[in-house]
Amino acid sequence: MAFAILSRFTAESFSDGELRAAVEAAYADVDAPAIAPLSQIGAGEYLLELFHGPTLAFKDIAMQILGQLFAKALAKRGGRATIVAATSGDTGSAAIAALGGLPNIDVFVMHPKGRVSDVQRLQMTTAAQANVHNIALEGTFDDAQGIVKDLFADIEFARQIGLTAVNSINFARIAAQCVYYFTATAQLGRPATFVVPTGNFGDIFAGEAAARMGLDVARLVIATNANDIMARALNDGVYAAGNAHATLSPSMDIQVASNFERALFEASGRDAAWTAAAMGDFARSRRLELPRAVLESLRARYSAFASDDGETRAAIAAVHQQTGRIIDPHTAVGVAAARRMGQNGRSGGPSPVVILSTAHPAKFPDAVAQAIGAPPPEPVRLSGLKNLPERLDVLGRDTALIKRFISSRLTA
Ligand SMILES: *Cc1c(COP(=O)(O)O)cnc(C)c1O
């Protein structure tokens, strides 16, 4: 399935044989034979388990294939690349797992200092490869993402270091994430309502991309934590940034969702001039009133629900009590949204509800313990991390400083 879908995007760059080999290699190190298995947790209610890869979060699914394709492209065309990634916790470790140790590549990962879980930090900072560079940024995820955008905007610097993105700004991520919308629908045999724990809007936009490729999708449901800018945009028609709140689901502690620009572009009937003007206004005023036609188009495809930490804990406890299964706090935000939607009679009728289960609970043991009284068992992939030395540099949120740091550390 991954080959069939990705080959629609990569035909100019890779032969069928190269893409097939990359897909095989990307999914060789997944702890589930189905790669993205579906499991039922209630009547017409399923989890799509996307956390069986090397770093135990769904980011692996796209990042592993991206790493394979980067290595292949650089080998073919020569040259080097500098990857700079902003992470709310899971993108960083997935990028390091996919790119650490590859030739001709340096990987710089910026995480917001003190705002990722201990397991998430250790997964990044204990990487031993010389081409991996961790930055603990004194700021929020949005500050880190803003710096990455600034680096790209300095075209001369970007060209000099061969700057490349692996955040979901990079459409290859979205393309790879389309695949599991197709596999889940094929397994269920009918169109589903997908509930997606949302931060940067990449994973859920992959659902829109799948639908635009021809997949019959009943509905896409945005599930957010207290950082509810997306839920407010859909429900009130005003896209307005607030302050980032630290929550039990840190990978979704994001205010400005990069990929929402893509959904706005589509909802405007692909009006590039309007989209550019609207994003310009938003960058200045941090507020955008959505025109009626754009809002109606968004609402035809998406619904949105926000849940706070109390509801997140309650969802972890409820699923545990009903099924014996332990879910992570991001998945729990999805379950809370799905169940609220059911109560409101807005589930879109008889379509099955598929909640994207985006992380393994062992990445967030404190949140799980708060909900059910004990942390989840530690999987083999995480055992021993605490005993390894950590490597990281703490830096202020200053683009010029980050530029100097990057230039001084390049190995490739
Ligand atoms: C990144 C992440 C999300 C949010 O995905 P987006 O594509 O940023 O919307 C949700 N859950 C987990 C565990 C994540 O790592």
Coordinates of C-alpha atoms and ligand atoms in Angstrom, one line a residue:
M1 CA 0.0 0.0 0.0
A2 CA 2.8 2.4 0.9
F3 CA 4.5 1.7 -2.4
A4 CA 1.3 2.2 -4.4
I5 CA 0.6 5.6 -2.7
L6 CA 4.1 7.0 -2.5
S7 CA 4.9 6.2 -6.1
R8 CA 2.3 8.7 -7.1
F9 CA 4.6 11.4 -5.5
T10 CA 8.1 10.1 -6.1
A11 CA 8.2 8.9 -9.7
E12 CA 10.4 11.7 -10.9
S13 CA 13.1 11.0 -8.2
F14 CA 13.2 7.3 -7.6
S15 CA 12.7 4.2 -9.7
D16 CA 10.1 1.6 -8.6
G17 CA 12.9 -0.7 -7.4
E18 CA 14.4 2.1 -5.3
L19 CA 11.1 3.0 -3.7
R20 CA 10.2 -0.6 -3.0
A21 CA 13.5 -1.1 -1.3
A22 CA 13.1 2.1 0.8
V23 CA 9.6 1.0 1.9
E24 CA 10.8 -2.5 2.9
A25 CA 13.7 -1.0 4.9
A26 CA 11.6 1.7 6.5
Y27 CA 9.1 -0.8 7.9
A28 CA 11.5 -3.6 8.8
D29 CA 11.9 -2.4 12.4
V30 CA 8.3 -2.3 13.5
D31 CA 7.1 -4.5 16.4
A32 CA 3.7 -5.3 14.8
P33 CA 3.4 -7.6 11.7
A34 CA 0.5 -5.4 10.5
I35 CA 2.6 -2.3 11.0
A36 CA -0.5 -0.2 11.8
P37 CA -3.0 -2.6 13.3
L38 CA -6.6 -1.8 14.2
S39 CA -8.0 -2.9 17.5
Q40 CA -11.5 -2.6 18.7
I41 CA -12.2 -0.8 22.0
G42 CA -16.0 -0.3 21.8
A43 CA -19.0 -0.6 19.6
G44 CA -17.9 0.6 16.2
E45 CA -14.9 2.2 17.9
Y46 CA -11.3 1.3 17.0
L47 CA -7.8 2.4 17.7
L48 CA -5.4 2.6 14.8
E49 CA -2.1 1.7 16.5
L50 CA 0.7 3.8 15.0
F51 CA 3.3 3.5 17.7
H52 CA 5.1 0.2 17.1
G53 CA 8.2 1.7 15.4
P54 CA 11.6 2.4 16.9
T55 CA 10.7 5.5 19.0
L56 CA 7.1 4.4 19.9
A57 CA 5.2 7.2 18.3
F58 CA 3.5 7.6 14.9
K59 CA 6.2 10.0 13.7
D60 CA 8.3 6.9 12.9
I61 CA 6.0 5.9 10.1
A62 CA 6.8 8.9 8.0
M63 CA 10.3 9.6 9.3
Q64 CA 11.7 6.1 8.6
I65 CA 10.8 6.3 4.9
L66 CA 12.0 9.9 4.8
G67 CA 15.4 8.9 6.1
Q68 CA 15.7 6.1 3.5
L69 CA 14.8 8.5 0.7
F70 CA 17.2 11.3 1.9
A71 CA 20.1 8.8 2.0
K72 CA 19.2 7.5 -1.4
A73 CA 18.8 11.0 -3.0
L74 CA 22.1 12.3 -1.5
A75 CA 23.9 9.1 -2.7
K76 CA 22.6 9.6 -6.2
R77 CA 23.1 13.3 -6.6
G78 CA 26.0 13.9 -4.2
G79 CA 26.3 16.8 -1.7
R80 CA 25.2 17.0 1.9
A81 CA 22.2 18.0 3.9
T82 CA 21.6 19.7 7.2
I83 CA 18.3 18.7 8.9
V84 CA 16.9 21.1 11.4
A85 CA 13.9 19.9 13.3
A86 CA 11.7 21.6 15.8
T87 CA 10.1 19.1 18.1
S88 CA 7.3 19.0 20.7
G89 CA 8.8 15.7 21.8
D90 CA 8.3 12.9 19.3
T91 CA 9.5 14.3 15.9
G92 CA 13.0 14.7 17.3
S93 CA 13.6 11.2 18.4
A94 CA 12.0 9.9 15.3
A95 CA 14.3 12.0 13.2
I96 CA 17.3 10.9 15.2
A97 CA 16.3 7.2 14.9
A98 CA 15.8 7.6 11.1
L99 CA 18.9 9.8 10.3
G100 CA 21.4 9.3 13.1
G101 CA 24.7 7.9 11.7
L102 CA 23.7 8.4 8.0
P103 CA 26.6 9.7 5.8
N104 CA 26.5 13.3 4.4
I105 CA 23.8 14.4 6.9
D106 CA 23.8 16.4 10.1
V107 CA 20.7 16.4 12.3
F108 CA 19.9 19.3 14.7
V109 CA 16.9 18.9 16.9
M110 CA 15.4 21.7 19.0
H111 CA 13.1 20.8 21.8
P112 CA 11.4 23.3 24.2
K113 CA 13.5 22.9 27.4
G114 CA 11.6 21.2 30.2
R115 CA 8.4 20.8 28.2
V116 CA 8.9 17.3 26.9
S117 CA 8.6 14.1 29.0
D118 CA 11.7 12.5 30.5
V119 CA 11.4 9.5 28.2
Q120 CA 11.1 11.8 25.1
R121 CA 14.2 13.8 26.2
L122 CA 16.3 10.7 26.9
Q123 CA 15.3 9.2 23.5
M124 CA 16.9 12.2 21.9
T125 CA 19.8 13.1 24.1
T126 CA 21.2 9.6 24.6
A127 CA 21.8 9.2 20.8
A128 CA 25.6 8.6 20.4
Q129 CA 26.0 9.3 16.7
A130 CA 28.4 12.2 16.0
N131 CA 26.0 13.7 13.4
V132 CA 23.2 14.2 16.0
H133 CA 23.0 17.6 17.8
N134 CA 20.4 18.3 20.5
I135 CA 19.4 21.8 21.4
A136 CA 17.2 22.5 24.5
L137 CA 15.6 25.8 23.5
E138 CA 14.7 28.3 26.2
G139 CA 11.2 28.8 24.8
T140 CA 8.2 27.0 23.6
F141 CA 7.6 24.6 20.6
D142 CA 6.2 27.6 18.7
D143 CA 9.5 29.5 19.3
A144 CA 11.4 26.5 17.9
Q145 CA 9.2 26.2 14.9
G146 CA 9.5 30.0 14.3
I147 CA 13.3 29.7 14.3
V148 CA 13.2 26.8 11.8
K149 CA 11.1 29.0 9.5
D150 CA 13.6 32.0 10.0
L151 CA 16.5 29.7 9.0
F152 CA 14.7 28.8 5.8
A153 CA 13.9 32.5 5.2
D154 CA 17.7 33.2 5.2
I155 CA 18.1 31.8 1.7
E156 CA 21.9 32.3 1.6
F157 CA 22.4 30.5 5.0
A158 CA 20.0 27.7 4.0
R159 CA 21.8 27.2 0.7
Q160 CA 25.2 27.1 2.3
I161 CA 24.4 24.4 4.8
G162 CA 22.0 22.4 2.5
L163 CA 19.1 23.1 4.9
T164 CA 16.3 20.6 4.8
A165 CA 13.1 20.1 6.9
V166 CA 11.7 17.0 8.4
N167 CA 8.9 18.7 10.2
S168 CA 5.5 18.3 8.6
I169 CA 6.2 21.5 6.6
N170 CA 7.9 18.8 4.4
F171 CA 5.1 17.3 2.3
A172 CA 6.9 13.9 2.2
R173 CA 5.8 13.5 5.8
I174 CA 2.1 14.1 4.9
A175 CA 2.3 11.8 1.9
A176 CA 3.7 8.9 4.0
Q177 CA 1.0 9.5 6.6
C178 CA -1.8 9.2 4.0
V179 CA -1.1 5.5 3.8
Y180 CA -2.7 4.4 7.0
Y181 CA -5.9 6.1 6.2
F182 CA -6.1 3.8 3.2
T183 CA -5.1 0.6 5.1
A184 CA -7.6 1.3 7.9
T185 CA -10.4 1.9 5.5
A186 CA -9.6 -1.2 3.5
Q187 CA -9.6 -3.3 6.7
L188 CA -12.9 -2.0 7.8
G189 CA -14.4 -2.3 4.3
R190 CA -16.3 1.0 4.6
P191 CA -15.7 4.7 5.1
A192 CA -14.7 5.7 8.6
T193 CA -14.8 8.7 10.8
F194 CA -11.1 9.4 11.8
V195 CA -10.5 11.1 15.1
V196 CA -7.0 12.6 15.2
P197 CA -5.1 13.9 18.2
T198 CA -3.9 17.2 16.7
G199 CA -1.0 19.6 17.2
N200 CA 0.6 20.8 14.0
F201 CA -2.3 19.6 11.9
G202 CA 0.0 17.4 9.8
D203 CA -1.5 14.0 10.7
I204 CA -5.1 15.1 10.2
F205 CA -4.2 17.0 7.0
A206 CA -2.9 13.6 5.7
G207 CA -6.5 12.5 6.0
E208 CA -7.6 15.3 3.8
A209 CA -4.9 14.5 1.3
A210 CA -6.0 10.9 1.3
A211 CA -9.6 12.0 0.7
R212 CA -8.4 14.2 -2.2
M213 CA -6.6 11.2 -3.6
G214 CA -10.0 9.5 -3.8
L215 CA -10.4 7.7 -0.5
D216 CA -13.9 7.8 0.9
V217 CA -13.6 9.4 4.3
A218 CA -16.8 9.9 6.4
R219 CA -15.4 12.7 8.5
L220 CA -12.2 14.0 10.1
V221 CA -12.3 15.0 13.7
I222 CA -9.7 17.3 15.2
A223 CA -9.0 16.4 18.8
T224 CA -7.0 18.9 20.8
N225 CA -5.9 19.4 24.4
A226 CA -6.2 22.8 26.2
N227 CA -4.2 24.3 23.3
D228 CA -7.4 24.5 21.5
I229 CA -6.7 27.0 18.7
M230 CA -7.9 24.6 16.1
A231 CA -11.1 23.7 17.9
R232 CA -11.9 27.4 18.3
A233 CA -11.2 28.1 14.7
L234 CA -13.7 25.4 13.6
N235 CA -16.3 26.1 16.2
D236 CA -16.1 29.9 16.5
G237 CA -14.8 30.8 13.0
V238 CA -11.8 32.8 14.5
Y239 CA -8.3 31.4 14.2
A240 CA -6.5 33.2 17.1
A241 CA -3.3 32.2 18.8
G242 CA -3.3 32.2 22.6
N243 CA -0.5 31.2 25.0
A244 CA 0.9 27.7 24.9
H245 CA -0.3 25.7 27.9
A246 CA 1.8 22.8 29.3
T247 CA -0.5 19.7 29.3
L248 CA -0.4 15.9 29.9
S249 CA -0.1 15.5 26.1
P250 CA 3.0 17.6 25.4
S251 CA 3.4 16.6 21.7
M252 CA 0.2 18.6 21.1
D253 CA 1.2 21.7 23.0
I254 CA 1.2 23.8 19.9
Q255 CA -0.6 27.1 19.2
V256 CA 0.2 27.9 15.6
A257 CA -0.5 24.8 13.5
S258 CA 1.8 24.9 10.4
N259 CA -0.3 22.7 8.2
F260 CA -3.6 24.5 8.8
E261 CA -2.4 26.8 6.0
R262 CA -2.7 23.8 3.7
A263 CA -6.3 23.2 4.8
L264 CA -7.1 26.9 4.4
F265 CA -5.7 26.9 0.9
E266 CA -7.9 23.9 0.0
A267 CA -10.9 25.3 1.7
S268 CA -10.6 28.6 -0.2
G269 CA -10.8 26.7 -3.5
R270 CA -7.0 26.8 -3.8
D271 CA -6.9 30.6 -3.8
A272 CA -3.2 31.3 -3.4
A273 CA -3.5 35.1 -3.2
W274 CA -6.2 34.9 -0.5
T275 CA -4.2 32.3 1.5
A276 CA -1.0 34.3 1.4
A277 CA -2.8 37.5 2.4
A278 CA -4.6 35.7 5.2
M279 CA -1.4 34.1 6.6
G280 CA 0.3 37.5 6.4
D281 CA -2.5 39.1 8.4
F282 CA -2.3 36.2 10.9
A283 CA 1.4 36.6 11.3
R284 CA 1.0 40.3 12.2
S285 CA -2.1 40.2 14.4
R286 CA -2.2 36.6 15.6
R287 CA -5.8 36.6 14.6
L288 CA -7.8 35.6 11.5
E289 CA -11.5 35.7 11.0
L290 CA -12.4 32.9 8.6
P291 CA -14.7 34.0 5.7
R292 CA -18.1 32.2 5.7
A293 CA -17.4 30.2 2.5
V294 CA -14.0 29.0 3.9
L295 CA -15.5 28.1 7.2
E296 CA -18.4 26.2 5.6
S297 CA -15.9 24.3 3.4
L298 CA -13.8 23.4 6.5
R299 CA -16.9 22.3 8.5
A300 CA -18.1 20.0 5.7
R301 CA -14.9 17.9 6.3
Y302 CA -13.8 18.6 9.9
S303 CA -15.3 18.7 13.3
A304 CA -13.3 19.6 16.4
F305 CA -13.4 18.9 20.1
A306 CA -10.9 20.1 22.9
S307 CA -10.3 18.2 26.1
D308 CA -8.5 19.3 29.2
D309 CA -6.1 17.2 31.4
G310 CA -9.0 16.0 33.6
E311 CA -10.9 14.6 30.6
T312 CA -7.6 13.1 29.3
R313 CA -7.1 11.3 32.6
A314 CA -10.7 10.2 32.7
A315 CA -10.4 8.7 29.1
I316 CA -7.3 6.8 30.1
A317 CA -9.1 5.4 33.1
A318 CA -12.3 4.6 31.2
V319 CA -10.5 2.6 28.5
H320 CA -8.5 0.8 31.0
Q321 CA -11.5 -0.1 33.0
Q322 CA -13.5 -1.2 30.0
T323 CA -10.9 -3.1 28.0
G324 CA -7.8 -3.6 30.3
R325 CA -5.8 -1.6 27.7
I326 CA -3.5 1.3 28.7
I327 CA -3.6 4.2 26.3
D328 CA -1.2 7.2 26.1
P329 CA -2.5 10.7 26.9
H330 CA -2.5 11.8 23.2
T331 CA -4.6 8.9 22.2
A332 CA -6.8 9.7 25.3
V333 CA -7.5 13.2 23.9
G334 CA -8.7 11.4 20.8
V335 CA -10.9 8.9 22.7
A336 CA -12.4 11.8 24.8
A337 CA -13.3 13.6 21.5
A338 CA -14.8 10.5 19.9
R339 CA -17.0 9.8 22.9
R340 CA -18.1 13.4 23.2
M341 CA -19.0 13.4 19.5
G342 CA -21.0 10.2 20.1
Q343 CA -23.0 11.9 22.8
N344 CA -23.7 14.9 20.6
G345 CA -25.1 12.6 17.9
R346 CA -22.6 14.0 15.5
S347 CA -20.7 10.8 14.7
G348 CA -21.9 10.9 11.1
G349 CA -24.3 8.0 11.5
P350 CA -23.2 4.4 11.2
S351 CA -19.6 4.9 10.1
P352 CA -17.0 3.2 12.3
V353 CA -14.9 5.6 14.4
V354 CA -11.2 5.2 14.1
I355 CA -9.1 7.0 16.7
L356 CA -5.5 7.4 15.7
S357 CA -3.4 6.0 18.6
T358 CA -0.3 8.2 18.2
A359 CA 2.0 7.1 21.0
H360 CA 2.9 4.1 23.3
P361 CA 1.8 4.8 26.9
A362 CA 5.3 4.0 28.2
K363 CA 6.5 7.4 26.7
F364 CA 4.2 9.1 29.2
P365 CA 4.4 7.1 32.5
D366 CA 3.5 10.0 34.8
A367 CA 0.3 10.9 33.0
V368 CA -0.7 7.2 32.9
A369 CA 0.0 6.8 36.7
Q370 CA -2.1 9.9 37.4
A371 CA -5.0 8.2 35.6
I372 CA -4.8 4.6 36.7
G373 CA -2.6 4.7 39.8
A374 CA 0.5 3.0 38.2
P375 CA 2.8 3.5 35.3
P376 CA 2.6 1.2 32.3
P377 CA 5.1 -1.7 31.9
E378 CA 8.4 -0.5 30.2
P379 CA 8.9 -2.0 26.8
V380 CA 12.3 -3.3 25.7
R381 CA 12.9 -0.4 23.4
L382 CA 13.1 2.0 26.5
S383 CA 14.9 -0.1 29.0
G384 CA 18.3 1.1 29.8
L385 CA 17.9 4.7 28.5
K386 CA 18.2 6.2 32.0
N387 CA 21.7 4.7 32.3
L388 CA 23.1 6.3 29.1
P389 CA 25.0 9.7 29.1
E390 CA 23.0 12.6 27.7
R391 CA 24.3 15.1 25.2
L392 CA 22.6 18.5 24.7
D393 CA 23.2 22.2 24.5
V394 CA 20.9 24.7 26.2
L395 CA 20.4 27.8 24.0
G396 CA 18.3 30.9 24.0
R397 CA 15.6 31.6 21.5
D398 CA 17.7 33.7 19.2
T399 CA 17.9 32.8 15.5
A400 CA 21.4 34.4 15.1
L401 CA 22.7 32.3 18.0
I402 CA 21.2 29.1 16.6
K403 CA 22.8 29.9 13.2
R404 CA 26.3 30.2 14.8
F405 CA 25.8 27.0 16.7
I406 CA 24.8 25.1 13.6
S407 CA 27.7 26.4 11.6
S408 CA 30.2 25.4 14.3
R409 CA 28.9 21.9 14.7
L410 CA 28.6 20.6 11.1
T411 CA 30.4 17.3 10.7
A412 CA 29.4 16.3 7.1
Ligands
LIG1 C1 3.2 14.9 16.8 C2 2.1 14.2 17.7 C3 0.8 14.5 17.6 C4 0.3 15.6 16.7 O1 0.4 15.4 15.3 P1 0.4 16.6 14.3 O2 0.7 16.1 13.0 O3 1.4 17.6 14.8 O4 -1.0 17.2 14.4 C5 -0.1 13.8 18.3 N1 0.3 12.8 19.2 C6 1.6 12.4 19.3 C7 2.0 11.4 20.2 C8 2.6 13.1 18.5 O5 3.9 12.8 18.6

